[in-house]
CSV table of C-alpha atoms in Angstrom, one decimal:
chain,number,residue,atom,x,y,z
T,1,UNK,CA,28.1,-20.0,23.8
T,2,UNK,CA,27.5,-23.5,23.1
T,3,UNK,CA,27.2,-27.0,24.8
T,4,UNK,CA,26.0,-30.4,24.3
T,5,UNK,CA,23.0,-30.1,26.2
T,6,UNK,CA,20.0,-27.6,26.3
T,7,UNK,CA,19.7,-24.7,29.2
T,8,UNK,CA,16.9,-25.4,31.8
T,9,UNK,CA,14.3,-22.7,32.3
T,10,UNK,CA,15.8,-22.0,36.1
T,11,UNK,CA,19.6,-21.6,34.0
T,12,UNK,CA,18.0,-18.7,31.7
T,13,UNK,CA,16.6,-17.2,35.0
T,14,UNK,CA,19.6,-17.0,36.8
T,15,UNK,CA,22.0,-16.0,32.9
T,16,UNK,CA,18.8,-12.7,33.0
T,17,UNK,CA,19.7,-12.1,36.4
T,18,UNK,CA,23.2,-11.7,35.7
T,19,UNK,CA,23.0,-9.9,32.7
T,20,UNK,CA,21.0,-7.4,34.2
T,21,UNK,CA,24.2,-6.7,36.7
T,22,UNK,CA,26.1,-6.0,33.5
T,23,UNK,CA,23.5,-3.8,31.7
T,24,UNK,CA,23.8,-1.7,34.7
T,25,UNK,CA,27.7,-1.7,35.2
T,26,UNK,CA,27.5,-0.7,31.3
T,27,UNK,CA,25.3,2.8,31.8
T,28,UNK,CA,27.3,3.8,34.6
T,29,UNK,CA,30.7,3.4,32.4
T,30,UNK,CA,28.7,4.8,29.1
T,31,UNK,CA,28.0,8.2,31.7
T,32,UNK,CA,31.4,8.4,33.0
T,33,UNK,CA,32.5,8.2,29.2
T,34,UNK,CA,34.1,5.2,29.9
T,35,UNK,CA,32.8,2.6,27.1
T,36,UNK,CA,29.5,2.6,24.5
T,37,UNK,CA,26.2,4.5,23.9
T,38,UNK,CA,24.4,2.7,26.9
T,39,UNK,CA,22.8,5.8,28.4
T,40,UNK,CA,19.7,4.7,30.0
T,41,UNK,CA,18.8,1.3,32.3
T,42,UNK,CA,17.0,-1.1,29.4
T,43,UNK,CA,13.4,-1.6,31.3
T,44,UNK,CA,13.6,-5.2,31.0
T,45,UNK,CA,15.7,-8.1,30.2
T,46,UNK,CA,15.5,-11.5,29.4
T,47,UNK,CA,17.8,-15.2,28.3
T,48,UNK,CA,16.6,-17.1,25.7
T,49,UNK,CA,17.8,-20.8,24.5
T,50,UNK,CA,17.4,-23.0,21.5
T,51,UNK,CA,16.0,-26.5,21.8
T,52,UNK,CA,18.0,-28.0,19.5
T,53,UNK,CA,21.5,-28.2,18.7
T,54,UNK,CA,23.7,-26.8,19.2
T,55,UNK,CA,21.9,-25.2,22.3
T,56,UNK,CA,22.9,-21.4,21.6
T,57,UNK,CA,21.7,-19.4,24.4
T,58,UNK,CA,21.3,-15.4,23.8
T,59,UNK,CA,20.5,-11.9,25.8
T,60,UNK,CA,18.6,-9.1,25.1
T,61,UNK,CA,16.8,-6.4,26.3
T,62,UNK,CA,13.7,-3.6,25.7
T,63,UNK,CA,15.0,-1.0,23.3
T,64,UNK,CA,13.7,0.5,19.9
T,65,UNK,CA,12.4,-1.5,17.4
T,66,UNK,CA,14.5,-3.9,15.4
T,67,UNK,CA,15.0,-2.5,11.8
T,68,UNK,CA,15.6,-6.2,10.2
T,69,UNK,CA,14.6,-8.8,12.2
T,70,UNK,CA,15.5,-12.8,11.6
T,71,UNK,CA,13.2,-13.6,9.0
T,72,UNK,CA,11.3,-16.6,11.1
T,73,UNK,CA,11.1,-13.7,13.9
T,74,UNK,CA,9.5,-11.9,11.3
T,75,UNK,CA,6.9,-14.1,10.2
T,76,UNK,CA,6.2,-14.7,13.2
T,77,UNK,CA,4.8,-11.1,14.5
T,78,UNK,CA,0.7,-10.8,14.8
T,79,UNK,CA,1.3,-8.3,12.5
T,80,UNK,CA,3.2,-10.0,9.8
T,81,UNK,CA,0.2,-12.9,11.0
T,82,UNK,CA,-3.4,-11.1,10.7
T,83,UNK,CA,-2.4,-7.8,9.3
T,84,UNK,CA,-2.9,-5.7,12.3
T,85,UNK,CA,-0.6,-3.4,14.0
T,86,UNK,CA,-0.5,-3.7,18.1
T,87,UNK,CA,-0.9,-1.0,20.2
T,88,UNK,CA,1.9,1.7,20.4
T,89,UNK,CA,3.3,0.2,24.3
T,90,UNK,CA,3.4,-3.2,22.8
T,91,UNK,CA,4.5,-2.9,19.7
T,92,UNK,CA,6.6,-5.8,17.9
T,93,UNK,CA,10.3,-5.5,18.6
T,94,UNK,CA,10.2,-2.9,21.7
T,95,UNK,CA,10.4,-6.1,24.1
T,96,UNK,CA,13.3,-8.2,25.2
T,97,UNK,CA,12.1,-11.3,23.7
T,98,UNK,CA,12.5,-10.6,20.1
T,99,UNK,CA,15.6,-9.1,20.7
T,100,UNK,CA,16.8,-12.0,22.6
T,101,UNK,CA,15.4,-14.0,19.8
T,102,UNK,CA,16.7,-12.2,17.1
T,103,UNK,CA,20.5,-12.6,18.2
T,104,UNK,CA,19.2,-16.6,18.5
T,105,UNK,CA,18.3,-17.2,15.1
T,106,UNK,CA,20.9,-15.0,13.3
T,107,UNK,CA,23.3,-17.1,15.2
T,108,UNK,CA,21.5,-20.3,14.1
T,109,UNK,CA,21.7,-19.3,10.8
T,110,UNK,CA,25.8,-18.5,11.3
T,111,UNK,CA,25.6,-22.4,12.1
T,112,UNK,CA,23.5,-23.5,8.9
T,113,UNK,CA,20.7,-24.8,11.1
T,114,UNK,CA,16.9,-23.7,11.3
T,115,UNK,CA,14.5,-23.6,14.1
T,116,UNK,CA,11.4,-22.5,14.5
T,117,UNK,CA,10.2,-19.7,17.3
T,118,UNK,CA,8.4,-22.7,19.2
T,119,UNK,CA,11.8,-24.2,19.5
T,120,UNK,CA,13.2,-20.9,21.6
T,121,UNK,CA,13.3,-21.5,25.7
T,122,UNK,CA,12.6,-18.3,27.1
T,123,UNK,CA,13.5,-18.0,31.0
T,124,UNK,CA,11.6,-15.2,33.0
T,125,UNK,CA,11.6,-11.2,31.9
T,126,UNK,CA,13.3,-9.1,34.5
T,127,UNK,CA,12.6,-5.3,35.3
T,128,UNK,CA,16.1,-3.9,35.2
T,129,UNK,CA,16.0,-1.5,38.2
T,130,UNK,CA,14.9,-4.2,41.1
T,131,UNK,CA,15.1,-7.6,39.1
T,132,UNK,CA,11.7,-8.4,39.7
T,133,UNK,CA,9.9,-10.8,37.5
T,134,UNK,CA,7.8,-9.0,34.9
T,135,UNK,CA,4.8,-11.1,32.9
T,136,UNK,CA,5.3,-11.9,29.1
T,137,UNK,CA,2.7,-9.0,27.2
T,138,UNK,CA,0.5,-9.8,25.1
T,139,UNK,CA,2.0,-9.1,22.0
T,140,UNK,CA,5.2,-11.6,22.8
T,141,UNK,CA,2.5,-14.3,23.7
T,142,UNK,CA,1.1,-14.3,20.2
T,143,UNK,CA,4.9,-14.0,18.8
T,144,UNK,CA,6.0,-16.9,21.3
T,145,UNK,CA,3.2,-19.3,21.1
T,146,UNK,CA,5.3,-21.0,23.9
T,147,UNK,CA,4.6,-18.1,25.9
T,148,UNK,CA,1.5,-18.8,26.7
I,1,UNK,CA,17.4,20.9,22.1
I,2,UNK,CA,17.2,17.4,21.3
I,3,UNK,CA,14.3,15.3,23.0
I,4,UNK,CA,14.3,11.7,23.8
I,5,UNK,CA,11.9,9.6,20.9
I,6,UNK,CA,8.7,7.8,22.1
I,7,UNK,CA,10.4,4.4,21.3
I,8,UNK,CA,13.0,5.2,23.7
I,9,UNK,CA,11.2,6.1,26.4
I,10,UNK,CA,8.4,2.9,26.5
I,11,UNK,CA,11.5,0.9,25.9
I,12,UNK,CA,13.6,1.8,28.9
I,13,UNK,CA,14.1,3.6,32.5
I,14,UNK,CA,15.6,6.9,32.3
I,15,UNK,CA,16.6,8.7,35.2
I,16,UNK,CA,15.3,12.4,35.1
I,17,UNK,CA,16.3,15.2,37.6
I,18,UNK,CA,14.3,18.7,38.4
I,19,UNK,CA,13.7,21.2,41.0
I,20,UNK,CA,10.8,21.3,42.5
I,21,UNK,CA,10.0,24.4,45.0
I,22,UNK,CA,14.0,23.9,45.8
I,23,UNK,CA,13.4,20.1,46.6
I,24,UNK,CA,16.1,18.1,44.3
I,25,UNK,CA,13.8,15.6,42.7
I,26,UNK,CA,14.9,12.6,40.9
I,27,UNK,CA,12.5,10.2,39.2
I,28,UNK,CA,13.1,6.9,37.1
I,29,UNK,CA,10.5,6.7,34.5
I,30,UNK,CA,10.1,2.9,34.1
I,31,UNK,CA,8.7,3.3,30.3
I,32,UNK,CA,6.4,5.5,30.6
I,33,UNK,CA,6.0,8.9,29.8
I,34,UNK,CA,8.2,12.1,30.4
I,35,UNK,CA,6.5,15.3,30.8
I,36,UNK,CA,7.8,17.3,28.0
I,37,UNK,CA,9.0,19.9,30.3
I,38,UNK,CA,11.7,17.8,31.0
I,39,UNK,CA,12.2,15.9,27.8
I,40,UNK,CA,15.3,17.3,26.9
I,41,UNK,CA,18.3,14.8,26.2
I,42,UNK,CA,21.2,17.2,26.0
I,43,UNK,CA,20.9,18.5,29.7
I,44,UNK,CA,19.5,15.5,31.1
I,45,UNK,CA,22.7,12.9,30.1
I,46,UNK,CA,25.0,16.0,31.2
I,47,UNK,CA,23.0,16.1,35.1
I,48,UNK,CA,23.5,12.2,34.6
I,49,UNK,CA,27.1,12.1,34.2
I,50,UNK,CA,28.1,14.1,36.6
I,51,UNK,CA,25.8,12.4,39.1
I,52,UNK,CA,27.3,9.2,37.7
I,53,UNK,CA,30.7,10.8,38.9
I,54,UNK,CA,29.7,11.9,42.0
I,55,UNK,CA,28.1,8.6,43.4
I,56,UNK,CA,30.0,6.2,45.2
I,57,UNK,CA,28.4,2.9,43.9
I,58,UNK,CA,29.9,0.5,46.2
I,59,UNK,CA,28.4,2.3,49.4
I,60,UNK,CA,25.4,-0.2,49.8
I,61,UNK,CA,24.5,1.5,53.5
I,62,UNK,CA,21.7,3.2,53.9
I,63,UNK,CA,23.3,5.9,56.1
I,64,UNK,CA,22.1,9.3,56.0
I,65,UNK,CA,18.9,8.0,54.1
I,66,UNK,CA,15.6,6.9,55.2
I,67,UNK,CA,14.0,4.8,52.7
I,68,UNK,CA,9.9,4.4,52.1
I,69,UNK,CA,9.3,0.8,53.7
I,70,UNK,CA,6.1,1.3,51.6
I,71,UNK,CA,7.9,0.7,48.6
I,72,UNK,CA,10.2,-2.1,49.3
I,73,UNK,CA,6.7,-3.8,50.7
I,74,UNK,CA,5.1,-2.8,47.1
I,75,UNK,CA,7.2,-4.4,45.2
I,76,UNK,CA,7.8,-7.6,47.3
I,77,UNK,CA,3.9,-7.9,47.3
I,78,UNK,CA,3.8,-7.0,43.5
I,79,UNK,CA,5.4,-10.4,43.2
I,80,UNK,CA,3.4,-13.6,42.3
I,81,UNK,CA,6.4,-16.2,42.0
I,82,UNK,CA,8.1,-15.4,45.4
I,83,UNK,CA,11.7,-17.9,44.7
I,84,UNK,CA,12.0,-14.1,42.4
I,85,UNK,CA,11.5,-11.9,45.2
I,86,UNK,CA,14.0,-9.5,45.1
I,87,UNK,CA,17.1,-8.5,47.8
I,88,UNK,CA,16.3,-5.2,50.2
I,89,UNK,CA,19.5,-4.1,48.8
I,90,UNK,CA,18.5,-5.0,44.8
I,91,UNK,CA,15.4,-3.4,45.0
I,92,UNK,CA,17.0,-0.1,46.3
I,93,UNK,CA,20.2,0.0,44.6
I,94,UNK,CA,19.5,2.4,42.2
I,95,UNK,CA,17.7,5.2,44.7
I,96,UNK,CA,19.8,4.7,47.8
I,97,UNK,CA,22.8,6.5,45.9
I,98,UNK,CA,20.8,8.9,44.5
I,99,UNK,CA,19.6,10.1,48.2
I,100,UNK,CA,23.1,9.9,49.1
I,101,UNK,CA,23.6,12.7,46.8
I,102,UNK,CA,20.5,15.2,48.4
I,103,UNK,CA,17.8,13.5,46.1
I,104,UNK,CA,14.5,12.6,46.3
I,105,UNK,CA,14.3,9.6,44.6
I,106,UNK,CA,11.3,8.6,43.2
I,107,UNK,CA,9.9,5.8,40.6
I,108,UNK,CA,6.9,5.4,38.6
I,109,UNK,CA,4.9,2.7,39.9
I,110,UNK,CA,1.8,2.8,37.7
I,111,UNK,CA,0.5,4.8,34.2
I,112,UNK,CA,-2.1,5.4,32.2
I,113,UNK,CA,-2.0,6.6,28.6
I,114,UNK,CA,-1.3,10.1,29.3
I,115,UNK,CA,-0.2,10.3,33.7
I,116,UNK,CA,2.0,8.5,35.6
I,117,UNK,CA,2.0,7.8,39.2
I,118,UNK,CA,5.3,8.3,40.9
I,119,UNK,CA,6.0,7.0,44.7
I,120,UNK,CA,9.0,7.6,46.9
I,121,UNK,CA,12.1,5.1,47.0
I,122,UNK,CA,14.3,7.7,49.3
I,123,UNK,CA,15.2,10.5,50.3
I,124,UNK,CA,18.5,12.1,52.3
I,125,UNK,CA,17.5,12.4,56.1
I,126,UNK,CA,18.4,15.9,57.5
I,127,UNK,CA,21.6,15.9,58.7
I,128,UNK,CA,23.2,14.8,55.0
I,129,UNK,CA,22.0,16.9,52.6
I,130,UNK,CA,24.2,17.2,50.1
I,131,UNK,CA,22.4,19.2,47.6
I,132,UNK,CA,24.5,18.9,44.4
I,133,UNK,CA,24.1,21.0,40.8
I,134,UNK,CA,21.0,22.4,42.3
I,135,UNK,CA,21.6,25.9,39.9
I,136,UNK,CA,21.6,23.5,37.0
I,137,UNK,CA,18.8,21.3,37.7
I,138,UNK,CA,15.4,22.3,35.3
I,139,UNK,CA,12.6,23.8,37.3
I,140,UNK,CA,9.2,21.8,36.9
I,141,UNK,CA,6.0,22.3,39.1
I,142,UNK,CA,3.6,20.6,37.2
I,143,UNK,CA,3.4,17.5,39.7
I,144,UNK,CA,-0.7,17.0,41.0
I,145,UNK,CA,-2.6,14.7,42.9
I,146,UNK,CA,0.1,15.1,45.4
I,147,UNK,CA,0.2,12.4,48.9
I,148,UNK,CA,2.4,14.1,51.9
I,149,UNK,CA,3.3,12.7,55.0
I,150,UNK,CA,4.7,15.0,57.7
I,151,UNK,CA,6.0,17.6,55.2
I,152,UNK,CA,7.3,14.8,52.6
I,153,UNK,CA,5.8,14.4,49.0
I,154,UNK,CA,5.4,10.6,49.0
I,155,UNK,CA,3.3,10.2,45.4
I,156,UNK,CA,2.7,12.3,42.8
I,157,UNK,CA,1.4,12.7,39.5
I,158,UNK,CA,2.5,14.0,36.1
């Protein structure tokens, strides 16, 4: 999705919101073996919007690490940073964000441009089963300076 | 018997059915930890499908279940930024149906590295119980720290 201006913070809250409907409509088709491998509720989801042109604007949700993340995502983990590995509940690439963020800058890249993570506009993380706002952990704050 | 991987289970909400003492239990997990009595894929997603086919997901009423006001309260409390707070009907919409269906539904609320603390959503009131694929449901007892009122577990820990 693209458009000529950037997505406000209250926009990305209200795309989450939505998306959460769908993540939900898509385990109860997945269990009726109706469509896709989405067996279980994600635990929490979250928008995500670039800064700059062309103002993509991506979903994503909690699930298993990513295997080959964006290579600014990448660079970008306190691990890849100080060398240390965060503990096992928070560990880099279980969260929404850098999934979100991951399908941002591999679709930057589609588009030959470059950003950097501080140029990602996050809206608010939403718990999946009752939409309620859920606080950024640590490890995405150090990921997403912006975050902080 | 294939169980679900550590990964998985931080990363999302699964919902997990058992017997307990004849009580149809259902609990969403919330990203934390299953007790590995019950870690088992295979049966789980099959007790999830055809609880998936049995619920009637556009029956938002709350007839024939009474729902634990002390939750709903919970979680609108648990809420700093209150323009987020949640809908009656959002918060609920995933343990209403499964009440519907003779469950007591149940989610975990808070955990620790190695127990989690469930609490009650809802439960089918008397005069619907609609016990289904109670013969098939695994058997698990090893709930503690157990909170009743008037006969009805209301928290527990596993």
């Amino acid at each position: 999705m693209t458009r000529n201006r950037p997505y406000t913070k209250q926009q990305l809250d209200r795309i989450g919101l939505a998306y959460i409907g769908s993540l939900i409509n898509n385990v109860r088709r997945c269990r009726i073996g109706q469509h896709g491998n989405a067996w279980d509720y994600p635990a929490v989801a979250v928008a995500c919007s670039s800064n700059k042109t062309p103002f993509y604007m991506r979903k994503g949700h909690s699930c298993e690490s990513l295997r080959n993340p964006h290579p600014t995502l990448f660079a970008s983990y306190p691990s890849t940073k100080k060398g240390t590995t965060p503990k096992r509940y928070t560990r880099e690439g279980h969260c929404a964000e850098p999934h979100a963020a991951h399908k941002l800058l591999n679709a930057m890249t589609k588009s030959n441009k470059t950003i950097l993570v501080s140029d990602i506009l996050f809206g608010k993380a939403f718990r999946v089963i009752d939409c309620s706002p859920v606080a950024y952990c640590s490890t995405c704050r150090k990921t997403f300076p912006q975050l902080k | 018997m294939t169980k679900y991987r550590s990964g998985y289970i931080q990363t999302h909400c699964i919902d997990i059915f058992f017997d307990y003492h004849g009580t149809p239990m259902h609990i969403l997990t919330n990203g934390n930890a299953i007790p590995d009595t019950l870690n088992n894929k295979e049966l789980n997603r099959r007790i999830q499908s055809e609880v998936t086919i049995k619920t009637n997901w556009n029956d938002q009423s709350e007839y024939g279940v009474i729902v634990n006001e002390s939750y709903v309260e919970y979680v609108k409390e648990s809420i700093v930024e209150k323009d987020y707070t949640p809908s009656r009907n959002t918060i609920l919409r995933l343990f209403v149906p499964m009440a519907k269906l003779g469950f007591y539904s149940y989610v975990c609320i808070n955990t620790n590295e190695h127990i989690s603390h469930y609490m009650l959503v809802a439960r089918p009131s008397e005069q619907i119980v609609k016990p289904i694929l109670r013969e098939r449901l695994p058997i698990f007892d090893a709930i503690s720290n157990i909170i009743m009122q008037d006969g009805i577990i209301t928290e527990f820990q596993t």
